[in-house]
Tab-separated table of C-alpha atoms in Angstrom:
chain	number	residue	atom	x	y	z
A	1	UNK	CA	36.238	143.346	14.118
A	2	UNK	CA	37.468	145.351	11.063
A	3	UNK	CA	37.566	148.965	10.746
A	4	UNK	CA	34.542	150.306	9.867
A	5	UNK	CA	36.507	153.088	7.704
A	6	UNK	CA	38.101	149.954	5.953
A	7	UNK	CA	35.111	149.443	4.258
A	8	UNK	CA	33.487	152.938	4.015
A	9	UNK	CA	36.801	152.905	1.851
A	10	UNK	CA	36.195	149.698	-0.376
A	11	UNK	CA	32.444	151.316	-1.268
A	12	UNK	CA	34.501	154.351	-2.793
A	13	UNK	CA	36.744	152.379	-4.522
A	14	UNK	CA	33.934	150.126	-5.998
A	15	UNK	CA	31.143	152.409	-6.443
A	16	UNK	CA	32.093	152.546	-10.234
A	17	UNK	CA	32.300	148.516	-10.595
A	18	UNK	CA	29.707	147.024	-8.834
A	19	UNK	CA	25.838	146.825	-9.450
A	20	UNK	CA	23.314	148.377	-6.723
A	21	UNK	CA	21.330	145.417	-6.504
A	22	UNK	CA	17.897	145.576	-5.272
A	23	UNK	CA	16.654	144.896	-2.058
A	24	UNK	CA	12.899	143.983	-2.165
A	25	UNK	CA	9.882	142.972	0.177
A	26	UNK	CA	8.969	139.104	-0.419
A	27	UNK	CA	5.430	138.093	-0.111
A	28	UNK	CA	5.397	134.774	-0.086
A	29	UNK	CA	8.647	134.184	2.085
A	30	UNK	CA	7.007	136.416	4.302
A	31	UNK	CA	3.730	134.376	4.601
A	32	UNK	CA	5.610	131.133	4.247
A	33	UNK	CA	7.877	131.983	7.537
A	34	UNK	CA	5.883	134.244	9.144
A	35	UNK	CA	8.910	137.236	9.421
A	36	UNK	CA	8.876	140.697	7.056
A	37	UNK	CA	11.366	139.139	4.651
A	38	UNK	CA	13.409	141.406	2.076
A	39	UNK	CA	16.072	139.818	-0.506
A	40	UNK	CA	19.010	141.382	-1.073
A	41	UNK	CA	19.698	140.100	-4.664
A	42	UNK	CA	23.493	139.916	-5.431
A	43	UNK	CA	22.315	136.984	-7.635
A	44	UNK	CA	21.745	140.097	-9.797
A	45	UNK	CA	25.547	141.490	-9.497
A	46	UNK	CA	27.808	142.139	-12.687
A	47	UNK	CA	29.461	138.912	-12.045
A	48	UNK	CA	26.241	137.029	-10.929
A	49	UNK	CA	27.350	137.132	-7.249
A	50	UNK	CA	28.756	139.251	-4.491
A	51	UNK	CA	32.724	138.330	-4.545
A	52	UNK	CA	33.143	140.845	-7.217
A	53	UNK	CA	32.855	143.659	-4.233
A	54	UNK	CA	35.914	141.779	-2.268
A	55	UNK	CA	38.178	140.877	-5.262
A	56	UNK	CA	38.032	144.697	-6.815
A	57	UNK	CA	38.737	145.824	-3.360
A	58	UNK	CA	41.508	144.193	-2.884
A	59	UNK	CA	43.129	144.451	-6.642
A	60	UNK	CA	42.771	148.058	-6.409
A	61	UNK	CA	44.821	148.254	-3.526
A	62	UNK	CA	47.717	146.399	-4.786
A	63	UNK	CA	50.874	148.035	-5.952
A	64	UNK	CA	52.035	149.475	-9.272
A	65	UNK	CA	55.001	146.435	-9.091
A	66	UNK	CA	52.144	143.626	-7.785
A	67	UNK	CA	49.927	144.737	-10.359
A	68	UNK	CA	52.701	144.325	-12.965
A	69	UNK	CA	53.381	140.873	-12.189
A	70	UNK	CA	49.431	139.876	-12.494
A	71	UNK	CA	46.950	138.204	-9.834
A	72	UNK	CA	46.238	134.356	-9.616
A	73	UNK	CA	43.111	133.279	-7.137
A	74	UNK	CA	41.642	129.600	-5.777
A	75	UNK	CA	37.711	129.304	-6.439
A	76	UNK	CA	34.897	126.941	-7.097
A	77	UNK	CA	34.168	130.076	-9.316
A	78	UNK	CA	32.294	133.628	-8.048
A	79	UNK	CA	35.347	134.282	-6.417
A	80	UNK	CA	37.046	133.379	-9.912
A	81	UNK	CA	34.759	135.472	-11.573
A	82	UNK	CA	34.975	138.575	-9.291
A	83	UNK	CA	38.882	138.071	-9.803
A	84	UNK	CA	39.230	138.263	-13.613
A	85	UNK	CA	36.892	141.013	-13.856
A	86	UNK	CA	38.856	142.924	-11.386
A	87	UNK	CA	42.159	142.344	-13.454
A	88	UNK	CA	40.483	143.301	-16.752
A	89	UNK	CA	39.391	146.344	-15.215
A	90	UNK	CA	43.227	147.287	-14.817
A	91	UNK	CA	44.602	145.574	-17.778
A	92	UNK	CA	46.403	142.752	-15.929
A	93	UNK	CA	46.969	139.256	-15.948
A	94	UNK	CA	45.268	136.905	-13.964
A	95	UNK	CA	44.853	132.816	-13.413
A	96	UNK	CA	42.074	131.275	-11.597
A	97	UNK	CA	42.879	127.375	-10.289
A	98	UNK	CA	39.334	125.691	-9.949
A	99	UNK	CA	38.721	122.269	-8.579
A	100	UNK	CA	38.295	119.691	-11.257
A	101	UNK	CA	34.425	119.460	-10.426
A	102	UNK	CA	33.556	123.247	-11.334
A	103	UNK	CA	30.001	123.407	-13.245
A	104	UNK	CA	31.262	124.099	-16.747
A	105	UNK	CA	29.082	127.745	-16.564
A	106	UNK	CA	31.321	128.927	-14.197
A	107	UNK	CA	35.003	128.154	-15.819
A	108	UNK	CA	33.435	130.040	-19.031
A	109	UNK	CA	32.123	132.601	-17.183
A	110	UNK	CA	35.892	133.144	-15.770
A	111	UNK	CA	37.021	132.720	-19.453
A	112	UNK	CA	34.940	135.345	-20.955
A	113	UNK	CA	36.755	137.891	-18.981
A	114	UNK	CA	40.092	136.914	-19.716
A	115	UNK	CA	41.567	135.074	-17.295
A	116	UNK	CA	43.106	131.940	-17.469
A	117	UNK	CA	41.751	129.119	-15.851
A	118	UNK	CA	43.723	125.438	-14.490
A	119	UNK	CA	41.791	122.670	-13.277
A	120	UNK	CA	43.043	121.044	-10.200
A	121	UNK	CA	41.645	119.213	-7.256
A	122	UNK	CA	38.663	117.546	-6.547
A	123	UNK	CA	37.878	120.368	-3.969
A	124	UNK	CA	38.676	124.424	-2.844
A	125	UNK	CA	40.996	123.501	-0.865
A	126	UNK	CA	43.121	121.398	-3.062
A	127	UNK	CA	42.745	123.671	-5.685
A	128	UNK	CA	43.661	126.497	-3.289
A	129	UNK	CA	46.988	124.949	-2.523
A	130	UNK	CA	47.932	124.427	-6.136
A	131	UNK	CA	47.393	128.160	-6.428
A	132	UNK	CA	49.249	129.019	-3.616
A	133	UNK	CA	52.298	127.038	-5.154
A	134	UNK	CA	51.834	127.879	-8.342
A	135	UNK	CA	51.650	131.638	-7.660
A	136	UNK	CA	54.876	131.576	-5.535
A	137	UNK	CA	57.044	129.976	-8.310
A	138	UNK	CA	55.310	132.451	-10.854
A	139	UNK	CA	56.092	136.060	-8.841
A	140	UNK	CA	51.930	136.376	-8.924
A	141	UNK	CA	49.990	137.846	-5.617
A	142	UNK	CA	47.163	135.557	-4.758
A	143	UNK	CA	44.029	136.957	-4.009
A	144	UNK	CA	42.504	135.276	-1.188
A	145	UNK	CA	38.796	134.936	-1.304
A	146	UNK	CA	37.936	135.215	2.311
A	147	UNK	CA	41.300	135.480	4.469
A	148	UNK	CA	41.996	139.174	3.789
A	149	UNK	CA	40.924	142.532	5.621
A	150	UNK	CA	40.799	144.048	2.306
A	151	UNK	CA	38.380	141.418	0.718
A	152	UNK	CA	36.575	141.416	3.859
A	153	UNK	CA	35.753	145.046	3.460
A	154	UNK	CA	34.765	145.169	0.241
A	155	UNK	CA	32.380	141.929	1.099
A	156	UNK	CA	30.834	144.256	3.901
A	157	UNK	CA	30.346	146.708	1.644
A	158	UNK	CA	27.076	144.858	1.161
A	159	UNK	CA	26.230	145.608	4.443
A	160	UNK	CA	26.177	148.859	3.748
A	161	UNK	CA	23.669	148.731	0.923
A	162	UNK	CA	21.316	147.023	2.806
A	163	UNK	CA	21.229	149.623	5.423
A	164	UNK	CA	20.527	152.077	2.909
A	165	UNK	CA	17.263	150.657	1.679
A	166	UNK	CA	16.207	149.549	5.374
A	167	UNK	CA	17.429	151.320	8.068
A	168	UNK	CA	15.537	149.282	10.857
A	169	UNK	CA	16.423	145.625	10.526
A	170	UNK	CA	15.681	143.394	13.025
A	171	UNK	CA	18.243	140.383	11.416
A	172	UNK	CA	20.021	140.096	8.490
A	173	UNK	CA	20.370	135.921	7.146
A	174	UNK	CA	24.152	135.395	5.244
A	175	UNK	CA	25.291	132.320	3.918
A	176	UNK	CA	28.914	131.265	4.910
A	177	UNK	CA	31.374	129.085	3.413
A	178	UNK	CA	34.865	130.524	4.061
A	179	UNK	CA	33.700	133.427	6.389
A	180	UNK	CA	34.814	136.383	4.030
A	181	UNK	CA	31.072	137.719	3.430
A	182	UNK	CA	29.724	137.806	7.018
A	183	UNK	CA	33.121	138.978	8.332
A	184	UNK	CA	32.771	142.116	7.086
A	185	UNK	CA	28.703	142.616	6.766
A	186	UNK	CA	28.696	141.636	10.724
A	187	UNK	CA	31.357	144.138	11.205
A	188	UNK	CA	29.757	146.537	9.336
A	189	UNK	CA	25.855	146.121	11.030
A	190	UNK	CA	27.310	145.781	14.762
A	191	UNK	CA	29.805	148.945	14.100
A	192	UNK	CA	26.397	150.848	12.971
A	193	UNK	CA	23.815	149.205	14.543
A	194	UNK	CA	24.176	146.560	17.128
A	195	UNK	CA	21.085	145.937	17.883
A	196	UNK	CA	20.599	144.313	14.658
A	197	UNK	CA	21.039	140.191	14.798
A	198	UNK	CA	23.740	138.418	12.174
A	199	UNK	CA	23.069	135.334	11.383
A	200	UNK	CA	24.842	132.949	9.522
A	201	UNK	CA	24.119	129.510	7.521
A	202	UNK	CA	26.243	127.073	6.025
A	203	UNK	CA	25.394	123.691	3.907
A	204	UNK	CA	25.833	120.734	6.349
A	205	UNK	CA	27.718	119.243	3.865
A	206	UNK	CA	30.574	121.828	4.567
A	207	UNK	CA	30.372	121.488	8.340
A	208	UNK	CA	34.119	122.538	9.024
A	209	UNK	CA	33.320	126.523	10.064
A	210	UNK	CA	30.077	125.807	11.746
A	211	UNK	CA	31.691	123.047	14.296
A	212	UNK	CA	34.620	125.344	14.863
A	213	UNK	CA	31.990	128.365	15.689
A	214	UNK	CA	30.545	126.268	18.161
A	215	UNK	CA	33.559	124.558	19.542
A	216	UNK	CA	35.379	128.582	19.797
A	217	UNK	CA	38.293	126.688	18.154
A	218	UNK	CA	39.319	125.904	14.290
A	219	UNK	CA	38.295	122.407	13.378
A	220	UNK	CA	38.675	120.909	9.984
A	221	UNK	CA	36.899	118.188	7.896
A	222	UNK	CA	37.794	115.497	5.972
A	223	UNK	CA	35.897	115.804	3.158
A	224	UNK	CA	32.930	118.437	2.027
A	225	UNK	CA	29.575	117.035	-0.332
A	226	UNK	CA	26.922	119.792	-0.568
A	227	UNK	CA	24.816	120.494	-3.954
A	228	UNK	CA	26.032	124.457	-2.588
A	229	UNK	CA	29.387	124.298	-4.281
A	230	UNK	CA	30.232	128.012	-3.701
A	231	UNK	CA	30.425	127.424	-0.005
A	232	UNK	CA	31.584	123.990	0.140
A	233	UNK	CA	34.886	124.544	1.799
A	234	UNK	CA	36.672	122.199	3.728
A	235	UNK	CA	39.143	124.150	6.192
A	236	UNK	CA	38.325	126.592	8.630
A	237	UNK	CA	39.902	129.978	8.807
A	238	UNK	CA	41.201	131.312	12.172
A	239	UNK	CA	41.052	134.896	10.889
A	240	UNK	CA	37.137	134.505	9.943
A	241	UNK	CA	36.447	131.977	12.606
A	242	UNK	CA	37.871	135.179	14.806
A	243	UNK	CA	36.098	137.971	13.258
A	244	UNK	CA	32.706	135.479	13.988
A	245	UNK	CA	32.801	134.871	17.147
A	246	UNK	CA	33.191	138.443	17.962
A	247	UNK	CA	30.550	139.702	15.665
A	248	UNK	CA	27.671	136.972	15.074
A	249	UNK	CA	24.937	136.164	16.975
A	250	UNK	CA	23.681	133.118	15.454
A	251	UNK	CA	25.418	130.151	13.015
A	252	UNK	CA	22.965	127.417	11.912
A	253	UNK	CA	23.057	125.013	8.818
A	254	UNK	CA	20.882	123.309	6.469
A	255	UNK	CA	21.310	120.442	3.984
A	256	UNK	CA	20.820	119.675	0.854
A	257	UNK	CA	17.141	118.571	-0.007
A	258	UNK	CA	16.117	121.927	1.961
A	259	UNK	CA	18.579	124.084	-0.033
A	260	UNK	CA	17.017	122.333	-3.417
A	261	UNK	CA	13.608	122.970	-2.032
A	262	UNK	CA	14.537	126.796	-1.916
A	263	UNK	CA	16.021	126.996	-5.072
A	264	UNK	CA	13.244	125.654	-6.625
A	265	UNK	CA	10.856	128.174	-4.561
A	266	UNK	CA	12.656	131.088	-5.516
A	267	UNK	CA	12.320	130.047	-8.835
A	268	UNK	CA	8.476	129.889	-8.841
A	269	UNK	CA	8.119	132.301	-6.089
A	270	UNK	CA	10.449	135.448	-6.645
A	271	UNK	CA	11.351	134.149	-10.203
A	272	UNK	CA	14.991	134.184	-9.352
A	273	UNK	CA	17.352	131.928	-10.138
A	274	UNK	CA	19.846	131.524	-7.720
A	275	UNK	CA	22.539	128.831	-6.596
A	276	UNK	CA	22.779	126.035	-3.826
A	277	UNK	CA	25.019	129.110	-2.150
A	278	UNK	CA	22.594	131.345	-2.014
A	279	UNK	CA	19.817	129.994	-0.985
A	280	UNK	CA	20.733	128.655	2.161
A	281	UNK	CA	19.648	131.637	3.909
A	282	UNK	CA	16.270	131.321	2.446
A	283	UNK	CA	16.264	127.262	2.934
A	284	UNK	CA	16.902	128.177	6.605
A	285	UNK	CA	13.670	130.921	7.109
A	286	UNK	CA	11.346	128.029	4.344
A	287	UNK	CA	12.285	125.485	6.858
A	288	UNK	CA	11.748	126.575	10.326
A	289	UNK	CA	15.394	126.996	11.772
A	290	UNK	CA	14.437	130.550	12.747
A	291	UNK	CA	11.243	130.668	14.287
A	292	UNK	CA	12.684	133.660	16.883
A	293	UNK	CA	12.170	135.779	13.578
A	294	UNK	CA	8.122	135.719	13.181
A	295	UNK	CA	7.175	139.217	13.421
A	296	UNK	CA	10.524	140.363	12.709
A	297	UNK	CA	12.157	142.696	9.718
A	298	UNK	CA	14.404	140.469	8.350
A	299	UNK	CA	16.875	140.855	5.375
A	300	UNK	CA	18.256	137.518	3.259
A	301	UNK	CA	21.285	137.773	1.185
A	302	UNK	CA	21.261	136.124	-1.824
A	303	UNK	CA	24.372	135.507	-2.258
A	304	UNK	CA	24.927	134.562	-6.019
A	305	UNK	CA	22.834	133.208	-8.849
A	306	UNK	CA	25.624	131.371	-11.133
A	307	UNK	CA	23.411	127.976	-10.937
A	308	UNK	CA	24.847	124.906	-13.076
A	309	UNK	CA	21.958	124.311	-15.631
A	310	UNK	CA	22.380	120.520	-15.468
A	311	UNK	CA	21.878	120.848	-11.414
A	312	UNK	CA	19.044	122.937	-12.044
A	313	UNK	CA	17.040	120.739	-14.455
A	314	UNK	CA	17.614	117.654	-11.362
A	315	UNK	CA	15.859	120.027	-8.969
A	316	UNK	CA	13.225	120.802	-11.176
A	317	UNK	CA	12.291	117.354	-11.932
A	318	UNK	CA	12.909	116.039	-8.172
A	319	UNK	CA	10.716	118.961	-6.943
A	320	UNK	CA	7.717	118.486	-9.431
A	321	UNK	CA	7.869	114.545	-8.213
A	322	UNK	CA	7.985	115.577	-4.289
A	323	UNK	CA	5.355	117.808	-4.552
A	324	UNK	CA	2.482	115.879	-6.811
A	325	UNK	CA	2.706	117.904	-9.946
A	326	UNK	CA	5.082	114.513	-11.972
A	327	UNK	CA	4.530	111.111	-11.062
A	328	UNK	CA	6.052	107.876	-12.875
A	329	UNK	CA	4.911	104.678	-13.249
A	330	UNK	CA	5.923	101.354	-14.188
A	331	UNK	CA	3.489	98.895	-15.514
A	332	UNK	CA	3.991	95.425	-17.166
A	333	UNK	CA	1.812	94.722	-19.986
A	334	UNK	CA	1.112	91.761	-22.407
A	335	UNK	CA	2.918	92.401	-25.625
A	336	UNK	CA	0.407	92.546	-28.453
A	337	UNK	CA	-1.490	95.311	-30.641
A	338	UNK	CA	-3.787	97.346	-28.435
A	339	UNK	CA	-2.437	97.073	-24.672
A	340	UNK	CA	-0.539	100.090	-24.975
A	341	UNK	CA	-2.965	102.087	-26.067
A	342	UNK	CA	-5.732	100.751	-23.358
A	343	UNK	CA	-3.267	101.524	-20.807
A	344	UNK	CA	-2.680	105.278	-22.381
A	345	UNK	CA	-6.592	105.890	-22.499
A	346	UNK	CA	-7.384	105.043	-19.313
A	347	UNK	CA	-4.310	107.788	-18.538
A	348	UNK	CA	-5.785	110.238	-20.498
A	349	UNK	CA	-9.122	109.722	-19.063
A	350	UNK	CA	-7.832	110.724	-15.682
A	351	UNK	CA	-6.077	113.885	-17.187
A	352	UNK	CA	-2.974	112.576	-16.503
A	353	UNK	CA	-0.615	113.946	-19.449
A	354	UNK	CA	1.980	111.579	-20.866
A	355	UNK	CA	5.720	113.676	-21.412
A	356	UNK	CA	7.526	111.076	-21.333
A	357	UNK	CA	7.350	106.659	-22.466
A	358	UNK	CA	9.963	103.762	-22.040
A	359	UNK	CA	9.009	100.299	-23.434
A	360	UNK	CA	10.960	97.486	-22.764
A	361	UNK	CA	10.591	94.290	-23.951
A	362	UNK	CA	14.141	92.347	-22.691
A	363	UNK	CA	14.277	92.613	-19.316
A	364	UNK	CA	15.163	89.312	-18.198
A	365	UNK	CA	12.554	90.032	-14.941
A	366	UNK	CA	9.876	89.418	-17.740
A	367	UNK	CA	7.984	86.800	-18.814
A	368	UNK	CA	8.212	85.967	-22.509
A	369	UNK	CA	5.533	87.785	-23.992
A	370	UNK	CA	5.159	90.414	-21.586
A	371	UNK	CA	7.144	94.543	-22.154
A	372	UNK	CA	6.939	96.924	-18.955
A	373	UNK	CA	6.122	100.556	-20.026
A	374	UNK	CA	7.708	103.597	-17.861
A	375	UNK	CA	5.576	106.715	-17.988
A	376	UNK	CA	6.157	110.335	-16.941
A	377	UNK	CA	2.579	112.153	-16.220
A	378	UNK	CA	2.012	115.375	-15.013
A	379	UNK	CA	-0.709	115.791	-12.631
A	380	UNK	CA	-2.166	118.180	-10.625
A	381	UNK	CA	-1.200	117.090	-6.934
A	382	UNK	CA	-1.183	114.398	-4.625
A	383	UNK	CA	-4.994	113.658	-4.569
A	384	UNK	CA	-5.019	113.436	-8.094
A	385	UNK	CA	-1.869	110.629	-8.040
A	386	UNK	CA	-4.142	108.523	-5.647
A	387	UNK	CA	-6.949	108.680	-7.819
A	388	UNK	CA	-4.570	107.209	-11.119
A	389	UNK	CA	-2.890	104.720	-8.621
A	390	UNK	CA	-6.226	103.404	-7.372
A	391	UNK	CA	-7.548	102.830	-11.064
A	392	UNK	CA	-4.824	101.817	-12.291
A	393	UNK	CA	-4.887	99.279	-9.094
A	394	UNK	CA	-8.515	98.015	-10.243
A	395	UNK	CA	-7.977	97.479	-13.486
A	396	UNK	CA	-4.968	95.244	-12.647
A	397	UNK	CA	-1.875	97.539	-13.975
A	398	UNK	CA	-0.592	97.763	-10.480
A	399	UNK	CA	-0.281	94.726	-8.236
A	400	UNK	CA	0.268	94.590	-4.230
């Protein structure tokens, strides 16, 4: 593990940076999963997620001469973001390489702080080794986001928070991606306490760091696909992989429909927004991959809230269909004055609201004469959708 002092160290260093973000008691993840669930909300940090701790950490211990040159980092972006903060802090240059795919809020988030940002790869770690190069052949230090003891420590700085507002965890939930975060929060809990259980979750679109924790050996993947873009990383580390399988108890995944489904919860729930990334801890507890923690005091780091608003507005509307509350139809009706607004009146009738109408004449599907109509309704569950399809079914709109 790393040395506990390491990171009494980093808090010092960062007490003055970061934000003391709440940890608080939630109700209905409690009752949902049947554990005493708190969140740690780093979705709440300066930056809008933890890296910030890791990436001031380890800028602050550079030297005069490093510092002088300026800083240059790999990141699908809270890593980026944690990085240019950390160099405007001390007045020095830094440039972030971010895949090619990065959600547009994230490179401007980088931006606003001063750092500048090149596009390249379709992944992390294609972007990672563009840094890499272009750092060496521009005299800057890169600034690893997981694979360094002194990012590590700042990351398990976290660790330490939590223990301050609840001494007597049973298990503490961290989502993984490269390793850096529950590197040092496991070697922080098991150097204090441990009896208390780290457990880890990754997107099973990133499967490269789980298969290596089970194998005890680094394995790669080909390619990574996850909606949870701050943790989709490719390659596994060795130093991580390491510090894991001497300090965590536990490493499961989840995938994406169960990571949407707990974004969208902690958005009606805890009114939180928070990203693919985070929310894998609480996908995990919403789902039932932890049923050994019913009864249990359990703490759930969410990890960062810097959610793509385009991403976000899919979820939305792919959650409100899944669970009853939106439903859309297709009907075909005969094209002449008055069928639309029969059809309509029989909706409204039903209290099914209209927010949203297609009509389309052209298909070549159709008969001449005929126009299908698209609707968006809202409606009020899934009883309520079998009501409208079974009227709609007698009065001939919908055909078996």
């Amino acid at each position: 593990m790393l040395d506990i002092n390491k990171i009494y160290e980093a808090r010092e260093r960062i007490k003055d940076v970061v934000v003391d973000t709440p940890l608080s008691y939630a109700p209905h993840l409690s009752h949902v999963s049947g554990c005493e669930a708190y969140l740690k909300k780093e979705n709440l940090q300066v930056t809008g997620a933890f890296k910030i701790r890791g990436a001031y950490n380890k800028i602050a211990t550079l030297s005069d001469e490093q510092k002088a040159c300026g800083v240059i980092a790999a990141s699908a972006g809270n890593h980026a973001q944690g990085v240019a903060l950390s160099a405007s802090k001390f007045g020095i240059k830094a440039v972030i390489v971010m895949p090619e795919s990065t959600p547009l809020t994230k490179v401007n988030g980088v931006k606003h702080y001063g750092a500048e940002v090149i596009l390249a790869g379709t992944n992390y770690d294609e972007a990672y080794a563009y840094a890499k190069s272009y750092g060496e052949k521009n005299s800057l230090t890169f600034v690893h986001p997981f694979e360094d003891d002194e990012v590590m420590a700042g990351q398990g700085t976290l660790a330490l928070d939590i223990l301050d507002g609840c001494m007597d965890l049973d298990a503490v939930v961290i989502p993984v991606g490269g390793g850096g975060l529950i590197s040092g929060m496991a070697c922080a809990f098991k150097s204090i306490n441990p009896k208390i259980e780290v457990i880890g979750v990754s997107a099973k679109g990133a499967p490269a760091l789980k298969n290596s924790f089970d194998l005890k050996t680094p394995v790669d993947s080909l390619s990574v696909r996850t909606i949870a873009d701050g943790i989709a990383v490719r390659d596994t580390s060795p130093i991580t992989l390491g510090y894991m399988l001497d300090s965590v108890d536990k490493f499961i995944s989840v995938d994406d429909e169960e990571i949407a489904s707990a974004i969208l919860f902690l958005l009606e729930r805890q009114k939180l927004v928070v990203e693919g990334a985070g929310a894998v801890g609480v996908a995990a507890l919403l789902h039932n991959k932890l049923e050994h923690l019913k009864g249990k005091k359990v703490a759930v780091v969410l990890s960062g809230g810097n959610m793509d608003v385009t991403l976000l507005s899919v979820i939305i509307e792919k959650g409100l269909l899944k669970s009853g509350r939106k439903m859309k139809l297709t009907v075909t009706l005969i094209d002449k004055p008055g069928s639309l607004m029969r059809f309509t009146e029989i909706l409204q009738l039903l209290n099914a609201n209209i927010v949203h109408i297609a009509y389309d004449r052209t298909s070549i599907s159709l008969d001449y004469g005929d126009a299908n109509v698209t609707v968006h309704v809202e409606t009020k569950g899934e009883e309520h959708q079998r009501a409208i399809y079974k009227v709609l079914k007698e009065e001939n709109y919908i055909r078996d």
